[in-house]
């Protein structure tokens, strides 16, 4: 996509996003007053196959709460319109503005956050997964064992939240390793305290691994919208709890907590 074209598309999406944000803030009054919010049609068109709305209010924000985890794969027909960040990483165009606001405010505090992974295609996720399988194979694992073990470290293609365009890994420029020490950086401290104000949550907290199926990742943020992020910040719930998803145990569940993106940084770069 050409740069100028991308920007104009992004700007158009900003307009829609702002309209939508305004509509959400005053959803009840606005919806009652005019019957239907014009931005809804635009918003719905961006994701052609959003989950079935459970209510009229939910129809506006279903895309923000898309659940992708080890037990809930991305719908096969999933599509998303992307916007590019300055470093070439891509995200769902509808979250671009709030992400930009968050990173700008973080920068304004004298901090240096770096988005090191964002949207991944199925092909990219498959490459990450297959590379992991191959490395395990090389050190003596049998094929099936290698696949099982690889799935503990890299999300099986189709089950990575990065494929939604709503998730991103952010690290401190001074410490770019994806491990638990990341939480000690000033950038993570700021993001953990403030990301909800922009509609983002730390998706895999240290104490929710059995529910999310993924171990602690003090770098992986997920856009859920300002309303849901504020509610989760207030209650301490993770996304599965907020959505009241039954806790999955036994078959299909990883035997241990795992990290879905704790691989060498160059490999996390989307193609
Ligand atoms: Zn991640």
PDB file of C-alpha atoms and ligand atoms in Angstrom:
ATOM      1  CA  UNK A   1       0.000   0.000   0.000  1.00  0.00           C
ATOM      2  CA  UNK A   2       1.455   3.377  -0.964  1.00  0.00           C
ATOM      3  CA  UNK A   3       2.245   5.726   1.917  1.00  0.00           C
ATOM      4  CA  UNK A   4      -0.020   8.567   0.891  1.00  0.00           C
ATOM      5  CA  UNK A   5      -2.840   6.245   0.118  1.00  0.00           C
ATOM      6  CA  UNK A   6      -2.358   4.550   3.458  1.00  0.00           C
ATOM      7  CA  UNK A   7      -2.436   7.879   5.254  1.00  0.00           C
ATOM      8  CA  UNK A   8      -5.585   9.036   3.559  1.00  0.00           C
ATOM      9  CA  UNK A   9      -7.251   5.763   4.421  1.00  0.00           C
ATOM     10  CA  UNK A  10      -6.078   6.135   7.974  1.00  0.00           C
ATOM     11  CA  UNK A  11      -7.396   9.680   8.158  1.00  0.00           C
ATOM     12  CA  UNK A  12     -10.750   8.488   6.888  1.00  0.00           C
ATOM     13  CA  UNK A  13     -10.775   5.790   9.510  1.00  0.00           C
ATOM     14  CA  UNK A  14      -9.954   8.364  12.156  1.00  0.00           C
ATOM     15  CA  UNK A  15     -13.049  10.260  11.228  1.00  0.00           C
ATOM     16  CA  UNK A  16     -15.132   7.144  11.562  1.00  0.00           C
ATOM     17  CA  UNK A  17     -13.407   6.199  14.806  1.00  0.00           C
ATOM     18  CA  UNK A  18     -14.026   9.617  16.305  1.00  0.00           C
ATOM     19  CA  UNK A  19     -17.655   9.463  15.297  1.00  0.00           C
ATOM     20  CA  UNK A  20     -17.900   6.028  16.791  1.00  0.00           C
ATOM     21  CA  UNK A  21     -16.148   7.076  19.991  1.00  0.00           C
ATOM     22  CA  UNK A  22     -18.519   9.994  20.317  1.00  0.00           C
ATOM     23  CA  UNK A  23     -21.447   7.714  19.690  1.00  0.00           C
ATOM     24  CA  UNK A  24     -20.244   5.277  22.328  1.00  0.00           C
ATOM     25  CA  UNK A  25     -19.864   7.957  24.969  1.00  0.00           C
ATOM     26  CA  UNK A  26     -23.443   8.980  24.564  1.00  0.00           C
ATOM     27  CA  UNK A  27     -24.740   5.710  23.227  1.00  0.00           C
ATOM     28  CA  UNK A  28     -28.077   5.599  25.007  1.00  0.00           C
ATOM     29  CA  UNK A  29     -29.095   9.194  24.449  1.00  0.00           C
ATOM     30  CA  UNK A  30     -27.718   9.334  20.939  1.00  0.00           C
ATOM     31  CA  UNK A  31     -29.281   6.058  19.845  1.00  0.00           C
ATOM     32  CA  UNK A  32     -32.647   6.983  21.286  1.00  0.00           C
ATOM     33  CA  UNK A  33     -32.563  10.408  19.736  1.00  0.00           C
ATOM     34  CA  UNK A  34     -31.884   9.385  16.179  1.00  0.00           C
ATOM     35  CA  UNK A  35     -32.718   5.717  16.165  1.00  0.00           C
ATOM     36  CA  UNK A  36     -29.519   4.564  14.572  1.00  0.00           C
ATOM     37  CA  UNK A  37     -26.007   5.940  14.771  1.00  0.00           C
ATOM     38  CA  UNK A  38     -24.704   6.584  11.242  1.00  0.00           C
ATOM     39  CA  UNK A  39     -21.179   5.465  12.160  1.00  0.00           C
ATOM     40  CA  UNK A  40     -22.483   1.981  12.898  1.00  0.00           C
ATOM     41  CA  UNK A  41     -22.849   1.091   9.259  1.00  0.00           C
ATOM     42  CA  UNK A  42     -19.294   2.178   8.503  1.00  0.00           C
ATOM     43  CA  UNK A  43     -17.989   0.333  11.524  1.00  0.00           C
ATOM     44  CA  UNK A  44     -19.839  -2.860  10.678  1.00  0.00           C
ATOM     45  CA  UNK A  45     -18.519  -2.800   7.128  1.00  0.00           C
ATOM     46  CA  UNK A  46     -14.916  -2.891   8.331  1.00  0.00           C
ATOM     47  CA  UNK A  47     -15.320  -6.337   9.843  1.00  0.00           C
ATOM     48  CA  UNK A  48     -17.584  -8.296   7.623  1.00  0.00           C
ATOM     49  CA  UNK A  49     -17.895 -11.285   9.866  1.00  0.00           C
ATOM     50  CA  UNK A  50     -18.086 -10.014  13.417  1.00  0.00           C
ATOM     51  CA  UNK A  51     -19.647 -12.331  15.967  1.00  0.00           C
ATOM     52  CA  UNK A  52     -23.436 -12.284  16.216  1.00  0.00           C
ATOM     53  CA  UNK A  53     -24.479  -9.279  18.260  1.00  0.00           C
ATOM     54  CA  UNK A  54     -26.164 -10.215  21.509  1.00  0.00           C
ATOM     55  CA  UNK A  55     -27.854  -6.833  21.761  1.00  0.00           C
ATOM     56  CA  UNK A  56     -28.073  -3.576  19.855  1.00  0.00           C
ATOM     57  CA  UNK A  57     -25.496  -1.955  22.107  1.00  0.00           C
ATOM     58  CA  UNK A  58     -23.104  -4.874  21.716  1.00  0.00           C
ATOM     59  CA  UNK A  59     -23.369  -4.631  17.927  1.00  0.00           C
ATOM     60  CA  UNK A  60     -21.275  -1.446  18.032  1.00  0.00           C
ATOM     61  CA  UNK A  61     -18.399  -2.927  19.930  1.00  0.00           C
ATOM     62  CA  UNK A  62     -18.358  -6.664  19.203  1.00  0.00           C
ATOM     63  CA  UNK A  63     -15.176  -6.346  17.169  1.00  0.00           C
ATOM     64  CA  UNK A  64     -13.412  -4.826  20.164  1.00  0.00           C
ATOM     65  CA  UNK A  65     -14.150  -7.858  22.318  1.00  0.00           C
ATOM     66  CA  UNK A  66     -13.235 -10.597  19.833  1.00  0.00           C
ATOM     67  CA  UNK A  67     -11.944 -13.515  21.889  1.00  0.00           C
ATOM     68  CA  UNK A  68      -8.997 -15.407  20.438  1.00  0.00           C
ATOM     69  CA  UNK A  69      -7.217 -17.806  22.782  1.00  0.00           C
ATOM     70  CA  UNK A  70      -6.063 -21.450  22.758  1.00  0.00           C
ATOM     71  CA  UNK A  71      -9.707 -22.589  22.763  1.00  0.00           C
ATOM     72  CA  UNK A  72     -11.153 -19.959  20.451  1.00  0.00           C
ATOM     73  CA  UNK A  73      -9.509 -19.713  17.052  1.00  0.00           C
ATOM     74  CA  UNK A  74      -9.911 -16.762  14.766  1.00  0.00           C
ATOM     75  CA  UNK A  75     -12.943 -17.232  12.489  1.00  0.00           C
ATOM     76  CA  UNK A  76     -11.717 -18.633   9.162  1.00  0.00           C
ATOM     77  CA  UNK A  77     -13.332 -15.840   7.171  1.00  0.00           C
ATOM     78  CA  UNK A  78     -11.909 -13.119   9.417  1.00  0.00           C
ATOM     79  CA  UNK A  79     -10.889  -9.935   7.635  1.00  0.00           C
ATOM     80  CA  UNK A  80      -9.579  -6.663   8.964  1.00  0.00           C
ATOM     81  CA  UNK A  81      -8.624  -3.294   7.528  1.00  0.00           C
ATOM     82  CA  UNK A  82      -5.136  -2.352   8.618  1.00  0.00           C
ATOM     83  CA  UNK A  83      -3.263   0.878   9.222  1.00  0.00           C
ATOM     84  CA  UNK A  84       0.533   1.073   9.247  1.00  0.00           C
ATOM     85  CA  UNK A  85       2.592   2.488  12.080  1.00  0.00           C
ATOM     86  CA  UNK A  86       5.725   4.513  11.348  1.00  0.00           C
ATOM     87  CA  UNK A  87       7.917   1.446  11.799  1.00  0.00           C
ATOM     88  CA  UNK A  88       5.886  -0.564   9.295  1.00  0.00           C
ATOM     89  CA  UNK A  89       3.977  -2.608  11.866  1.00  0.00           C
ATOM     90  CA  UNK A  90       0.260  -2.816  11.166  1.00  0.00           C
ATOM     91  CA  UNK A  91      -2.805  -2.703  13.395  1.00  0.00           C
ATOM     92  CA  UNK A  92      -6.571  -2.686  12.929  1.00  0.00           C
ATOM     93  CA  UNK A  93      -7.197   0.785  11.501  1.00  0.00           C
ATOM     94  CA  UNK A  94      -9.899   1.422  14.100  1.00  0.00           C
ATOM     95  CA  UNK A  95      -7.413   1.357  16.994  1.00  0.00           C
ATOM     96  CA  UNK A  96      -4.752   3.481  15.311  1.00  0.00           C
ATOM     97  CA  UNK A  97      -5.756   6.780  16.846  1.00  0.00           C
ATOM     98  CA  UNK A  98      -6.002   5.564  20.431  1.00  0.00           C
ATOM     99  CA  UNK A  99      -2.724   3.672  20.070  1.00  0.00           C
ATOM    100  CA  UNK A 100      -1.106   6.811  18.726  1.00  0.00           C
ATOM    101  CA  UNK A 101      -2.495   8.833  21.644  1.00  0.00           C
ATOM    102  CA  UNK A 102      -1.174   6.311  24.156  1.00  0.00           C
ATOM    103  CA  UNK A 103       2.307   6.129  22.669  1.00  0.00           C
ATOM    104  CA  UNK A 104       2.484   9.916  22.261  1.00  0.00           C
ATOM    105  CA  UNK A 105       1.537  10.483  25.885  1.00  0.00           C
ATOM    106  CA  UNK A 106       4.082   7.876  26.972  1.00  0.00           C
ATOM    107  CA  UNK A 107       6.746   9.650  24.910  1.00  0.00           C
ATOM    108  CA  UNK A 108       5.723  12.960  26.426  1.00  0.00           C
ATOM    109  CA  UNK A 109       6.648  11.519  29.828  1.00  0.00           C
ATOM    110  CA  UNK A 110      10.199  11.105  28.546  1.00  0.00           C
ATOM    111  CA  UNK A 111       9.759   7.368  27.949  1.00  0.00           C
ATOM    112  CA  UNK A 112      10.620   5.353  24.852  1.00  0.00           C
ATOM    113  CA  UNK A 113       8.129   2.589  24.054  1.00  0.00           C
ATOM    114  CA  UNK A 114       8.735   0.481  20.944  1.00  0.00           C
ATOM    115  CA  UNK A 115       6.072  -1.601  19.224  1.00  0.00           C
ATOM    116  CA  UNK A 116       8.005  -4.753  18.361  1.00  0.00           C
ATOM    117  CA  UNK A 117       5.116  -6.877  17.119  1.00  0.00           C
ATOM    118  CA  UNK A 118       1.581  -6.093  16.032  1.00  0.00           C
ATOM    119  CA  UNK A 119      -0.612  -7.658  13.358  1.00  0.00           C
ATOM    120  CA  UNK A 120       0.522 -11.028  12.078  1.00  0.00           C
ATOM    121  CA  UNK A 121      -0.848 -12.851   9.091  1.00  0.00           C
ATOM    122  CA  UNK A 122      -1.671 -16.532   9.290  1.00  0.00           C
ATOM    123  CA  UNK A 123       1.465 -17.095   7.192  1.00  0.00           C
ATOM    124  CA  UNK A 124       3.658 -15.212   9.670  1.00  0.00           C
ATOM    125  CA  UNK A 125       2.218 -17.055  12.634  1.00  0.00           C
ATOM    126  CA  UNK A 126       2.689 -20.349  10.786  1.00  0.00           C
ATOM    127  CA  UNK A 127       6.314 -19.462  10.083  1.00  0.00           C
ATOM    128  CA  UNK A 128       6.958 -18.673  13.764  1.00  0.00           C
ATOM    129  CA  UNK A 129       5.304 -21.911  14.809  1.00  0.00           C
ATOM    130  CA  UNK A 130       7.037 -24.052  12.168  1.00  0.00           C
ATOM    131  CA  UNK A 131      10.422 -22.536  13.019  1.00  0.00           C
ATOM    132  CA  UNK A 132       9.876 -23.530  16.628  1.00  0.00           C
ATOM    133  CA  UNK A 133       8.875 -27.070  15.614  1.00  0.00           C
ATOM    134  CA  UNK A 134      11.959 -27.329  13.394  1.00  0.00           C
ATOM    135  CA  UNK A 135      14.278 -26.181  16.183  1.00  0.00           C
ATOM    136  CA  UNK A 136      12.795 -28.775  18.536  1.00  0.00           C
ATOM    137  CA  UNK A 137      13.080 -31.425  15.870  1.00  0.00           C
ATOM    138  CA  UNK A 138      16.735 -30.508  15.445  1.00  0.00           C
ATOM    139  CA  UNK A 139      17.448 -31.139  19.102  1.00  0.00           C
ATOM    140  CA  UNK A 140      15.877 -34.594  19.090  1.00  0.00           C
ATOM    141  CA  UNK A 141      12.123 -34.204  19.623  1.00  0.00           C
ATOM    142  CA  UNK A 142       9.883 -36.553  17.668  1.00  0.00           C
ATOM    143  CA  UNK A 143       7.471 -34.837  15.296  1.00  0.00           C
ATOM    144  CA  UNK A 144       4.349 -34.957  17.473  1.00  0.00           C
ATOM    145  CA  UNK A 145       6.255 -34.081  20.616  1.00  0.00           C
ATOM    146  CA  UNK A 146       7.852 -31.164  18.809  1.00  0.00           C
ATOM    147  CA  UNK A 147       4.434 -29.863  17.762  1.00  0.00           C
ATOM    148  CA  UNK A 148       3.027 -30.153  21.265  1.00  0.00           C
ATOM    149  CA  UNK A 149       6.051 -28.476  22.791  1.00  0.00           C
ATOM    150  CA  UNK A 150       6.097 -25.736  20.146  1.00  0.00           C
ATOM    151  CA  UNK A 151       2.472 -24.954  20.969  1.00  0.00           C
ATOM    152  CA  UNK A 152       3.515 -24.127  24.498  1.00  0.00           C
ATOM    153  CA  UNK A 153       5.789 -21.350  23.289  1.00  0.00           C
ATOM    154  CA  UNK A 154       4.305 -20.029  20.083  1.00  0.00           C
ATOM    155  CA  UNK A 155       0.549 -19.875  19.563  1.00  0.00           C
ATOM    156  CA  UNK A 156      -0.759 -22.449  17.121  1.00  0.00           C
ATOM    157  CA  UNK A 157      -1.598 -20.603  13.873  1.00  0.00           C
ATOM    158  CA  UNK A 158      -5.149 -19.293  14.090  1.00  0.00           C
ATOM    159  CA  UNK A 159      -5.078 -18.882  17.870  1.00  0.00           C
ATOM    160  CA  UNK A 160      -2.709 -15.924  18.194  1.00  0.00           C
ATOM    161  CA  UNK A 161      -4.325 -12.677  19.230  1.00  0.00           C
ATOM    162  CA  UNK A 162      -1.807 -10.921  16.983  1.00  0.00           C
ATOM    163  CA  UNK A 163      -3.828 -12.169  14.021  1.00  0.00           C
ATOM    164  CA  UNK A 164      -6.726  -9.917  15.044  1.00  0.00           C
ATOM    165  CA  UNK A 165      -4.812  -6.652  14.551  1.00  0.00           C
ATOM    166  CA  UNK A 166      -5.954  -5.675  18.048  1.00  0.00           C
ATOM    167  CA  UNK A 167      -2.867  -6.886  19.918  1.00  0.00           C
ATOM    168  CA  UNK A 168       0.639  -5.548  20.096  1.00  0.00           C
ATOM    169  CA  UNK A 169       3.847  -6.174  21.956  1.00  0.00           C
ATOM    170  CA  UNK A 170       5.435  -3.034  23.363  1.00  0.00           C
ATOM    171  CA  UNK A 171       8.891  -2.966  24.917  1.00  0.00           C
ATOM    172  CA  UNK A 172      11.171  -0.318  26.373  1.00  0.00           C
ATOM    173  CA  UNK A 173      13.875   0.880  24.002  1.00  0.00           C
ATOM    174  CA  UNK A 174      16.392   0.303  26.799  1.00  0.00           C
ATOM    175  CA  UNK A 175      15.276  -3.303  27.336  1.00  0.00           C
ATOM    176  CA  UNK A 176      13.848  -5.098  24.339  1.00  0.00           C
ATOM    177  CA  UNK A 177      13.773  -8.666  25.636  1.00  0.00           C
ATOM    178  CA  UNK A 178      10.431 -10.378  26.071  1.00  0.00           C
ATOM    179  CA  UNK A 179      10.779 -11.692  29.577  1.00  0.00           C
ATOM    180  CA  UNK A 180       9.474 -10.880  33.042  1.00  0.00           C
ATOM    181  CA  UNK A 181      12.092  -8.186  33.627  1.00  0.00           C
ATOM    182  CA  UNK A 182      10.236  -6.135  31.051  1.00  0.00           C
ATOM    183  CA  UNK A 183       7.724  -5.265  33.790  1.00  0.00           C
ATOM    184  CA  UNK A 184      10.400  -3.338  35.673  1.00  0.00           C
ATOM    185  CA  UNK A 185      10.968  -0.838  32.906  1.00  0.00           C
ATOM    186  CA  UNK A 186       9.533   2.633  33.329  1.00  0.00           C
ATOM    187  CA  UNK A 187       7.704   2.178  30.015  1.00  0.00           C
ATOM    188  CA  UNK A 188       5.814  -0.904  31.232  1.00  0.00           C
ATOM    189  CA  UNK A 189       5.094   0.717  34.573  1.00  0.00           C
ATOM    190  CA  UNK A 190       3.513   3.638  32.745  1.00  0.00           C
ATOM    191  CA  UNK A 191       1.619   1.432  30.299  1.00  0.00           C
ATOM    192  CA  UNK A 192       0.280  -0.875  33.001  1.00  0.00           C
ATOM    193  CA  UNK A 193      -0.997   2.112  34.920  1.00  0.00           C
ATOM    194  CA  UNK A 194      -2.392   4.073  31.999  1.00  0.00           C
ATOM    195  CA  UNK A 195      -3.170   1.860  29.003  1.00  0.00           C
ATOM    196  CA  UNK A 196      -6.809   1.375  30.064  1.00  0.00           C
ATOM    197  CA  UNK A 197      -7.427   5.091  29.573  1.00  0.00           C
ATOM    198  CA  UNK A 198      -6.818   4.521  25.850  1.00  0.00           C
ATOM    199  CA  UNK A 199      -8.802   1.283  25.633  1.00  0.00           C
ATOM    200  CA  UNK A 200      -5.908  -1.170  26.048  1.00  0.00           C
ATOM    201  CA  UNK A 201      -5.383  -3.887  28.643  1.00  0.00           C
ATOM    202  CA  UNK A 202      -2.353  -5.907  29.651  1.00  0.00           C
ATOM    203  CA  UNK A 203      -3.808  -9.086  28.219  1.00  0.00           C
ATOM    204  CA  UNK A 204      -1.873 -11.796  30.059  1.00  0.00           C
ATOM    205  CA  UNK A 205      -1.433 -10.766  33.703  1.00  0.00           C
ATOM    206  CA  UNK A 206       0.755 -12.800  36.050  1.00  0.00           C
ATOM    207  CA  UNK A 207      -2.151 -14.313  37.994  1.00  0.00           C
ATOM    208  CA  UNK A 208      -4.492 -15.270  35.109  1.00  0.00           C
ATOM    209  CA  UNK A 209      -2.505 -17.879  33.209  1.00  0.00           C
ATOM    210  CA  UNK A 210      -4.906 -20.706  33.995  1.00  0.00           C
ATOM    211  CA  UNK A 211      -7.786 -18.674  32.574  1.00  0.00           C
ATOM    212  CA  UNK A 212      -6.090 -17.103  29.551  1.00  0.00           C
ATOM    213  CA  UNK A 213      -4.031 -20.212  28.772  1.00  0.00           C
ATOM    214  CA  UNK A 214      -1.004 -17.976  28.375  1.00  0.00           C
ATOM    215  CA  UNK A 215       1.670 -17.126  30.918  1.00  0.00           C
ATOM    216  CA  UNK A 216       2.619 -13.686  32.162  1.00  0.00           C
ATOM    217  CA  UNK A 217       3.489 -11.309  29.334  1.00  0.00           C
ATOM    218  CA  UNK A 218       4.293  -7.838  30.656  1.00  0.00           C
ATOM    219  CA  UNK A 219       4.511  -6.496  27.088  1.00  0.00           C
ATOM    220  CA  UNK A 220       1.392  -7.780  25.278  1.00  0.00           C
ATOM    221  CA  UNK A 221      -1.420  -5.228  25.104  1.00  0.00           C
ATOM    222  CA  UNK A 222      -4.833  -5.758  23.617  1.00  0.00           C
ATOM    223  CA  UNK A 223      -7.362  -3.162  22.503  1.00  0.00           C
ATOM    224  CA  UNK A 224     -10.819  -3.812  23.964  1.00  0.00           C
ATOM    225  CA  UNK A 225     -12.277  -0.293  23.836  1.00  0.00           C
ATOM    226  CA  UNK A 226     -12.296   2.316  26.578  1.00  0.00           C
ATOM    227  CA  UNK A 227     -15.455   1.119  28.287  1.00  0.00           C
ATOM    228  CA  UNK A 228     -14.334  -2.502  28.662  1.00  0.00           C
ATOM    229  CA  UNK A 229     -10.750  -1.514  29.522  1.00  0.00           C
ATOM    230  CA  UNK A 230     -11.967   0.778  32.293  1.00  0.00           C
ATOM    231  CA  UNK A 231     -14.237  -1.960  33.646  1.00  0.00           C
ATOM    232  CA  UNK A 232     -11.438  -4.537  33.604  1.00  0.00           C
ATOM    233  CA  UNK A 233      -9.011  -2.089  35.190  1.00  0.00           C
ATOM    234  CA  UNK A 234     -11.557  -1.463  37.944  1.00  0.00           C
ATOM    235  CA  UNK A 235     -12.463  -5.117  38.567  1.00  0.00           C
ATOM    236  CA  UNK A 236      -9.073  -6.723  37.918  1.00  0.00           C
ATOM    237  CA  UNK A 237     -10.687  -9.172  35.503  1.00  0.00           C
ATOM    238  CA  UNK A 238      -8.985 -10.527  32.414  1.00  0.00           C
ATOM    239  CA  UNK A 239     -10.828 -10.640  29.084  1.00  0.00           C
ATOM    240  CA  UNK A 240     -12.129 -14.201  29.544  1.00  0.00           C
ATOM    241  CA  UNK A 241     -13.560 -13.247  32.942  1.00  0.00           C
ATOM    242  CA  UNK A 242     -15.039 -10.021  31.620  1.00  0.00           C
ATOM    243  CA  UNK A 243     -16.740 -11.958  28.816  1.00  0.00           C
ATOM    244  CA  UNK A 244     -17.842 -14.586  31.359  1.00  0.00           C
ATOM    245  CA  UNK A 245     -16.266 -17.345  29.302  1.00  0.00           C
ATOM    246  CA  UNK A 246     -16.381 -20.677  31.161  1.00  0.00           C
ATOM    247  CA  UNK A 247     -12.909 -21.578  32.430  1.00  0.00           C
ATOM    248  CA  UNK A 248     -11.475 -24.266  30.164  1.00  0.00           C
ATOM    249  CA  UNK A 249      -9.725 -27.206  31.686  1.00  0.00           C
ATOM    250  CA  UNK A 250      -8.576 -30.576  30.484  1.00  0.00           C
ATOM    251  CA  UNK A 251      -8.617 -31.292  26.784  1.00  0.00           C
ATOM    252  CA  UNK A 252      -7.319 -28.543  24.632  1.00  0.00           C
ATOM    253  CA  UNK A 253      -5.815 -26.669  27.536  1.00  0.00           C
ATOM    254  CA  UNK A 254      -2.073 -26.215  27.578  1.00  0.00           C
ATOM    255  CA  UNK A 255      -0.566 -28.459  30.233  1.00  0.00           C
ATOM    256  CA  UNK A 256       1.384 -25.537  31.559  1.00  0.00           C
ATOM    257  CA  UNK A 257       1.237 -21.829  31.170  1.00  0.00           C
ATOM    258  CA  UNK A 258       3.063 -20.669  28.142  1.00  0.00           C
ATOM    259  CA  UNK A 259       4.060 -17.528  26.412  1.00  0.00           C
ATOM    260  CA  UNK A 260       2.823 -17.026  22.901  1.00  0.00           C
ATOM    261  CA  UNK A 261       5.475 -14.699  21.674  1.00  0.00           C
ATOM    262  CA  UNK A 262       8.587 -15.252  23.744  1.00  0.00           C
ATOM    263  CA  UNK A 263      10.751 -15.800  20.720  1.00  0.00           C
ATOM    264  CA  UNK A 264      13.741 -13.906  19.425  1.00  0.00           C
ATOM    265  CA  UNK A 265      12.729 -10.400  18.424  1.00  0.00           C
ATOM    266  CA  UNK A 266      13.625 -10.588  14.718  1.00  0.00           C
ATOM    267  CA  UNK A 267      11.192 -13.470  14.349  1.00  0.00           C
ATOM    268  CA  UNK A 268       8.336 -11.488  15.838  1.00  0.00           C
ATOM    269  CA  UNK A 269       8.632  -8.908  13.084  1.00  0.00           C
ATOM    270  CA  UNK A 270       5.658  -9.250  10.753  1.00  0.00           C
ATOM    271  CA  UNK A 271       6.641  -9.930   7.188  1.00  0.00           C
TER     272      UNK A 271
HETATM  273 ZN1  LIG B   1       2.103 -10.577  21.957  1.00  0.00          ZN
END
